[in-house]
mmCIF file of C-alpha atoms in Angstrom:
data_model
loop_
_atom_site.group_PDB
_atom_site.id
_atom_site.type_symbol
_atom_site.label_atom_id
_atom_site.label_comp_id
_atom_site.label_asym_id
_atom_site.label_seq_id
_atom_site.Cartn_x
_atom_site.Cartn_y
_atom_site.Cartn_z
ATOM 1 C CA UNK A 1409 -230.326 75.611 -97.354
ATOM 2 C CA UNK A 1410 -233.077 76.214 -99.912
ATOM 3 C CA UNK A 1411 -236.181 78.301 -99.196
ATOM 4 C CA UNK A 1412 -238.317 75.152 -99.208
ATOM 5 C CA UNK A 1413 -235.968 73.392 -96.780
ATOM 6 C CA UNK A 1414 -235.833 76.429 -94.502
ATOM 7 C CA UNK A 1415 -239.603 76.583 -94.278
ATOM 8 C CA UNK A 1416 -240.094 72.828 -94.102
ATOM 9 C CA UNK A 1417 -237.763 72.779 -91.099
ATOM 10 C CA UNK A 1418 -240.314 74.877 -89.244
ATOM 11 C CA UNK A 1419 -243.534 73.328 -90.585
ATOM 12 C CA UNK A 1420 -244.261 71.421 -87.388
ATOM 13 C CA UNK A 1421 -243.529 74.526 -85.324
ATOM 14 C CA UNK A 1422 -246.426 76.224 -87.103
ATOM 15 C CA UNK A 1423 -248.886 73.685 -85.751
ATOM 16 C CA UNK A 1424 -247.070 73.408 -82.417
ATOM 17 C CA UNK A 1425 -247.186 77.148 -81.753
ATOM 18 C CA UNK A 1426 -250.849 77.336 -82.719
ATOM 19 C CA UNK A 1427 -251.562 74.388 -80.456
ATOM 20 C CA UNK A 1428 -249.739 75.967 -77.542
ATOM 21 C CA UNK A 1429 -251.815 79.130 -77.943
ATOM 22 C CA UNK A 1430 -254.913 77.136 -77.051
ATOM 23 C CA UNK A 1431 -253.301 74.591 -74.748
ATOM 24 C CA UNK A 1432 -253.933 71.830 -77.299
ATOM 25 C CA UNK A 1433 -252.873 68.836 -75.242
ATOM 26 C CA UNK A 1434 -256.028 66.839 -75.916
ATOM 27 C CA UNK A 1435 -257.396 67.451 -72.423
ATOM 28 C CA UNK A 1436 -260.706 69.095 -71.558
ATOM 29 C CA UNK A 1437 -260.440 72.830 -70.794
ATOM 30 C CA UNK A 1438 -262.780 75.119 -68.883
ATOM 31 C CA UNK A 1439 -262.966 77.392 -71.933
ATOM 32 C CA UNK A 1440 -263.974 74.660 -74.396
ATOM 33 C CA UNK A 1441 -267.601 75.815 -74.577
ATOM 34 C CA UNK A 1442 -266.709 79.466 -75.148
ATOM 35 C CA UNK A 1443 -267.016 80.974 -78.651
ATOM 36 C CA UNK A 1444 -263.832 80.708 -80.676
ATOM 37 C CA UNK A 1445 -261.582 83.797 -80.615
ATOM 38 C CA UNK A 1446 -259.820 84.521 -83.896
ATOM 39 C CA UNK A 1447 -257.500 87.329 -82.835
ATOM 40 C CA UNK A 1448 -255.359 87.213 -79.709
ATOM 41 C CA UNK A 1449 -253.537 90.416 -78.629
ATOM 42 C CA UNK A 1450 -249.828 89.911 -78.026
ATOM 43 C CA UNK A 1451 -247.001 92.406 -77.444
ATOM 44 C CA UNK A 1452 -244.596 91.201 -80.110
ATOM 45 C CA UNK A 1453 -242.610 94.461 -80.030
ATOM 46 C CA UNK A 1454 -241.439 93.912 -76.457
ATOM 47 C CA UNK A 1455 -240.914 90.186 -76.996
ATOM 48 C CA UNK A 1456 -238.786 90.784 -80.113
ATOM 49 C CA UNK A 1457 -236.614 93.447 -78.506
ATOM 50 C CA UNK A 1458 -236.033 91.309 -75.422
ATOM 51 C CA UNK A 1459 -235.132 88.308 -77.577
ATOM 52 C CA UNK A 1460 -232.659 90.343 -79.641
ATOM 53 C CA UNK A 1461 -231.043 91.796 -76.507
ATOM 54 C CA UNK A 1462 -230.708 88.296 -75.098
ATOM 55 C CA UNK A 1463 -229.122 86.928 -78.288
ATOM 56 C CA UNK A 1464 -226.686 89.832 -78.533
ATOM 57 C CA UNK A 1465 -225.756 89.351 -74.883
ATOM 58 C CA UNK A 1466 -224.872 85.768 -75.836
ATOM 59 C CA UNK A 1467 -222.457 87.182 -78.448
ATOM 60 C CA UNK A 1468 -224.632 86.599 -81.495
ATOM 61 C CA UNK A 1469 -223.492 88.388 -84.655
ATOM 62 C CA UNK A 1470 -225.478 91.672 -84.796
ATOM 63 C CA UNK A 1471 -226.006 91.120 -88.534
ATOM 64 C CA UNK A 1472 -227.648 87.756 -87.841
ATOM 65 C CA UNK A 1473 -230.471 89.180 -85.709
ATOM 66 C CA UNK A 1474 -232.683 91.988 -86.997
ATOM 67 C CA UNK A 1475 -236.113 93.372 -86.244
ATOM 68 C CA UNK A 1476 -238.798 93.362 -88.898
ATOM 69 C CA UNK A 1477 -239.077 97.140 -88.591
ATOM 70 C CA UNK A 1478 -235.456 97.286 -89.804
ATOM 71 C CA UNK A 1479 -236.001 95.002 -92.789
ATOM 72 C CA UNK A 1480 -236.937 97.836 -95.142
ATOM 73 C CA UNK A 1481 -233.349 99.106 -94.805
ATOM 74 C CA UNK A 1482 -232.248 96.009 -96.716
ATOM 75 C CA UNK A 1483 -234.816 96.506 -99.495
ATOM 76 C CA UNK A 1484 -234.363 100.028 -100.895
ATOM 77 C CA UNK A 1485 -237.176 101.411 -102.998
ATOM 78 C CA UNK A 1486 -236.518 101.677 -106.723
ATOM 79 C CA UNK A 1487 -237.900 104.371 -108.962
ATOM 80 C CA UNK A 1488 -241.173 103.309 -110.596
ATOM 81 C CA UNK A 1489 -241.456 100.209 -108.388
ATOM 82 C CA UNK A 1490 -244.974 98.801 -108.511
ATOM 83 C CA UNK A 1491 -246.539 97.473 -105.313
ATOM 84 C CA UNK A 1492 -246.232 93.900 -106.605
ATOM 85 C CA UNK A 1493 -242.585 94.335 -107.624
ATOM 86 C CA UNK A 1494 -241.572 95.808 -104.287
ATOM 87 C CA UNK A 1495 -243.501 93.232 -102.288
ATOM 88 C CA UNK A 1496 -241.856 90.420 -104.271
ATOM 89 C CA UNK A 1497 -238.369 91.844 -103.655
ATOM 90 C CA UNK A 1498 -239.208 92.311 -99.979
ATOM 91 C CA UNK A 1499 -240.372 88.695 -99.678
ATOM 92 C CA UNK A 1500 -237.400 87.359 -101.669
ATOM 93 C CA UNK A 1501 -234.963 89.312 -99.490
ATOM 94 C CA UNK A 1502 -236.652 88.044 -96.344
ATOM 95 C CA UNK A 1503 -236.511 84.420 -97.487
ATOM 96 C CA UNK A 1504 -232.877 84.758 -98.589
ATOM 97 C CA UNK A 1505 -232.020 86.000 -95.097
ATOM 98 C CA UNK A 1506 -233.874 83.100 -93.494
ATOM 99 C CA UNK A 1507 -231.999 80.629 -95.704
ATOM 100 C CA UNK A 1508 -228.708 82.216 -94.593
ATOM 101 C CA UNK A 1509 -229.656 81.782 -90.954
ATOM 102 C CA UNK A 1510 -230.630 85.382 -90.185
ATOM 103 C CA UNK A 1511 -233.256 85.620 -87.449
ATOM 104 C CA UNK A 1512 -235.939 88.191 -88.291
ATOM 105 C CA UNK A 1513 -237.779 89.056 -85.094
ATOM 106 C CA UNK A 1514 -241.243 90.496 -85.565
ATOM 107 C CA UNK A 1515 -241.689 93.701 -83.597
ATOM 108 C CA UNK A 1516 -244.645 94.942 -85.656
ATOM 109 C CA UNK A 1517 -247.519 92.533 -85.033
ATOM 110 C CA UNK A 1518 -249.988 93.290 -82.262
ATOM 111 C CA UNK A 1519 -251.605 89.867 -82.050
ATOM 112 C CA UNK A 1520 -252.110 86.372 -83.464
ATOM 113 C CA UNK A 1521 -254.750 85.779 -86.130
ATOM 114 C CA UNK A 1522 -256.092 82.232 -86.239
ATOM 115 C CA UNK A 1523 -257.186 80.694 -89.577
ATOM 116 C CA UNK A 1524 -260.901 80.038 -89.990
ATOM 117 C CA UNK A 1525 -261.018 78.091 -93.282
ATOM 118 C CA UNK A 1526 -259.284 74.766 -93.913
ATOM 119 C CA UNK A 1527 -259.001 72.363 -96.829
ATOM 120 C CA UNK A 1528 -257.799 68.815 -97.410
ATOM 121 C CA UNK A 1529 -255.815 67.164 -100.196
ATOM 122 C CA UNK A 1530 -259.048 65.461 -101.279
ATOM 123 C CA UNK A 1531 -260.688 68.833 -101.930
ATOM 124 C CA UNK A 1532 -262.939 69.102 -98.883
ATOM 125 C CA UNK A 1533 -263.397 72.571 -97.380
ATOM 126 C CA UNK A 1534 -264.287 73.402 -93.777
ATOM 127 C CA UNK A 1535 -265.355 76.806 -92.484
ATOM 128 C CA UNK A 1536 -264.805 77.347 -88.760
ATOM 129 C CA UNK A 1537 -265.091 81.129 -88.977
ATOM 130 C CA UNK A 1538 -267.066 83.492 -86.725
ATOM 131 C CA UNK A 1539 -270.377 82.679 -88.442
ATOM 132 C CA UNK A 1540 -269.877 78.926 -87.981
ATOM 133 C CA UNK A 1541 -270.603 78.996 -84.258
ATOM 134 C CA UNK A 1542 -267.393 77.092 -83.551
ATOM 135 C CA UNK A 1543 -266.317 76.864 -79.924
ATOM 136 C CA UNK A 1544 -262.730 76.847 -78.679
ATOM 137 C CA UNK A 1545 -263.015 73.155 -77.895
ATOM 138 C CA UNK A 1546 -264.362 72.294 -81.347
ATOM 139 C CA UNK A 1547 -261.641 74.343 -82.996
ATOM 140 C CA UNK A 1548 -258.883 72.559 -81.065
ATOM 141 C CA UNK A 1549 -260.366 69.121 -81.686
ATOM 142 C CA UNK A 1550 -260.966 69.798 -85.384
ATOM 143 C CA UNK A 1551 -257.351 70.860 -85.920
ATOM 144 C CA UNK A 1552 -256.116 67.690 -84.194
ATOM 145 C CA UNK A 1553 -258.322 65.630 -86.509
ATOM 146 C CA UNK A 1554 -257.221 67.545 -89.618
ATOM 147 C CA UNK A 1555 -253.565 67.140 -88.629
ATOM 148 C CA UNK A 1556 -254.119 63.399 -88.394
ATOM 149 C CA UNK A 1557 -255.604 63.054 -91.894
ATOM 150 C CA UNK A 1558 -253.323 65.524 -93.706
ATOM 151 C CA UNK A 1559 -252.072 64.202 -97.029
ATOM 152 C CA UNK A 1560 -254.772 61.532 -97.378
ATOM 153 C CA UNK A 1561 -256.435 61.497 -100.797
ATOM 154 C CA UNK A 1562 -259.633 60.006 -99.391
ATOM 155 C CA UNK A 1563 -260.962 60.740 -95.908
ATOM 156 C CA UNK A 1564 -264.141 59.950 -94.028
ATOM 157 C CA UNK A 1565 -265.446 63.054 -92.289
ATOM 158 C CA UNK A 1566 -266.749 62.373 -88.768
ATOM 159 C CA UNK A 1567 -270.393 63.348 -88.321
ATOM 160 C CA UNK A 1568 -269.545 66.126 -85.860
ATOM 161 C CA UNK A 1569 -267.472 67.956 -88.506
ATOM 162 C CA UNK A 1570 -270.083 67.742 -91.270
ATOM 163 C CA UNK A 1571 -271.716 70.957 -90.040
ATOM 164 C CA UNK A 1572 -268.517 72.840 -90.898
ATOM 165 C CA UNK A 1573 -268.056 71.300 -94.350
ATOM 166 C CA UNK A 1574 -268.747 73.654 -97.244
ATOM 167 C CA UNK A 1575 -268.918 73.213 -101.027
ATOM 168 C CA UNK A 1576 -265.378 73.534 -102.388
ATOM 169 C CA UNK A 1577 -266.448 75.184 -105.643
ATOM 170 C CA UNK A 1578 -265.920 78.933 -105.531
ATOM 171 C CA UNK A 1579 -264.708 78.818 -101.918
ATOM 172 C CA UNK A 1580 -261.330 80.403 -101.244
ATOM 173 C CA UNK A 1581 -259.296 78.325 -98.821
ATOM 174 C CA UNK A 1582 -256.141 79.282 -96.967
ATOM 175 C CA UNK A 1583 -254.248 76.046 -97.588
ATOM 176 C CA UNK A 1584 -254.660 72.438 -98.667
ATOM 177 C CA UNK A 1585 -253.632 71.195 -95.257
ATOM 178 C CA UNK A 1586 -251.897 72.384 -92.119
ATOM 179 C CA UNK A 1587 -248.565 70.965 -93.302
ATOM 180 C CA UNK A 1588 -248.761 73.054 -96.482
ATOM 181 C CA UNK A 1589 -249.052 76.369 -94.661
ATOM 182 C CA UNK A 1590 -245.356 77.100 -95.027
ATOM 183 C CA UNK A 1591 -245.569 76.849 -98.817
ATOM 184 C CA UNK A 1592 -247.754 79.939 -98.839
ATOM 185 C CA UNK A 1593 -245.851 81.889 -96.211
ATOM 186 C CA UNK A 1594 -245.995 84.977 -98.393
ATOM 187 C CA UNK A 1595 -249.785 84.968 -98.334
ATOM 188 C CA UNK A 1596 -250.744 87.719 -95.859
ATOM 189 C CA UNK A 1597 -253.595 85.649 -94.413
ATOM 190 C CA UNK A 1598 -251.181 82.908 -93.334
ATOM 191 C CA UNK A 1599 -248.149 84.860 -92.173
ATOM 192 C CA UNK A 1600 -249.348 84.994 -88.568
ATOM 193 C CA UNK A 1601 -249.144 81.217 -88.344
ATOM 194 C CA UNK A 1602 -245.381 81.107 -88.816
ATOM 195 C CA UNK A 1603 -242.920 80.627 -85.949
ATOM 196 C CA UNK A 1604 -242.109 83.867 -84.141
ATOM 197 C CA UNK A 1605 -238.964 84.761 -86.054
ATOM 198 C CA UNK A 1606 -240.767 84.250 -89.384
ATOM 199 C CA UNK A 1607 -244.005 85.917 -88.354
ATOM 200 C CA UNK A 1608 -243.799 88.905 -90.668
ATOM 201 C CA UNK A 1609 -246.144 91.256 -92.422
ATOM 202 C CA UNK A 1610 -245.309 92.286 -95.967
ATOM 203 C CA UNK A 1611 -245.185 96.045 -96.603
ATOM 204 C CA UNK A 1612 -247.798 98.153 -98.337
ATOM 205 C CA UNK A 1613 -245.834 100.277 -100.832
ATOM 206 C CA UNK A 1614 -247.390 103.564 -101.833
#
């Protein structure tokens, strides 16, 4: 399985997991009028260890299930490694493991970070960050709308989303669409959106 195929296999899980975080079933929620929260604390360390113990108890191959905190053991430092060189080898090793079916359980994150800037294939940019005044309900509804128009070269922006639209020129966006998130899985700002066993943070070499 290629890296692209491995990530594409989980592309819908990215949106699904994000949706589940906010109960995105299309129904009205009591919290819809509350300000959007962009970081959600979560004890990934305990979750990862419990998941590994469960898999090993089911007779999984110990080499097929590792914790992220153990990943550096598979990527030894080389003399005169630059930060970019080491990070690239780390990411390449991680993706090679994923393609071989190794489950990398993240025991290092302390919470989920939600994206605040979105783009479309037609070049439109939307900022739903802390300064936008976005509510939880607006955030959920906007992502449902964006999911529905992903890939379209021309889209008509509903009036209620015009307040979030920003000039594309000079604006850094996280992805062209939700479906393209997996193509930039190595971008630190997007890593938290991956399914749990891919939700990794790249190292900071000295």
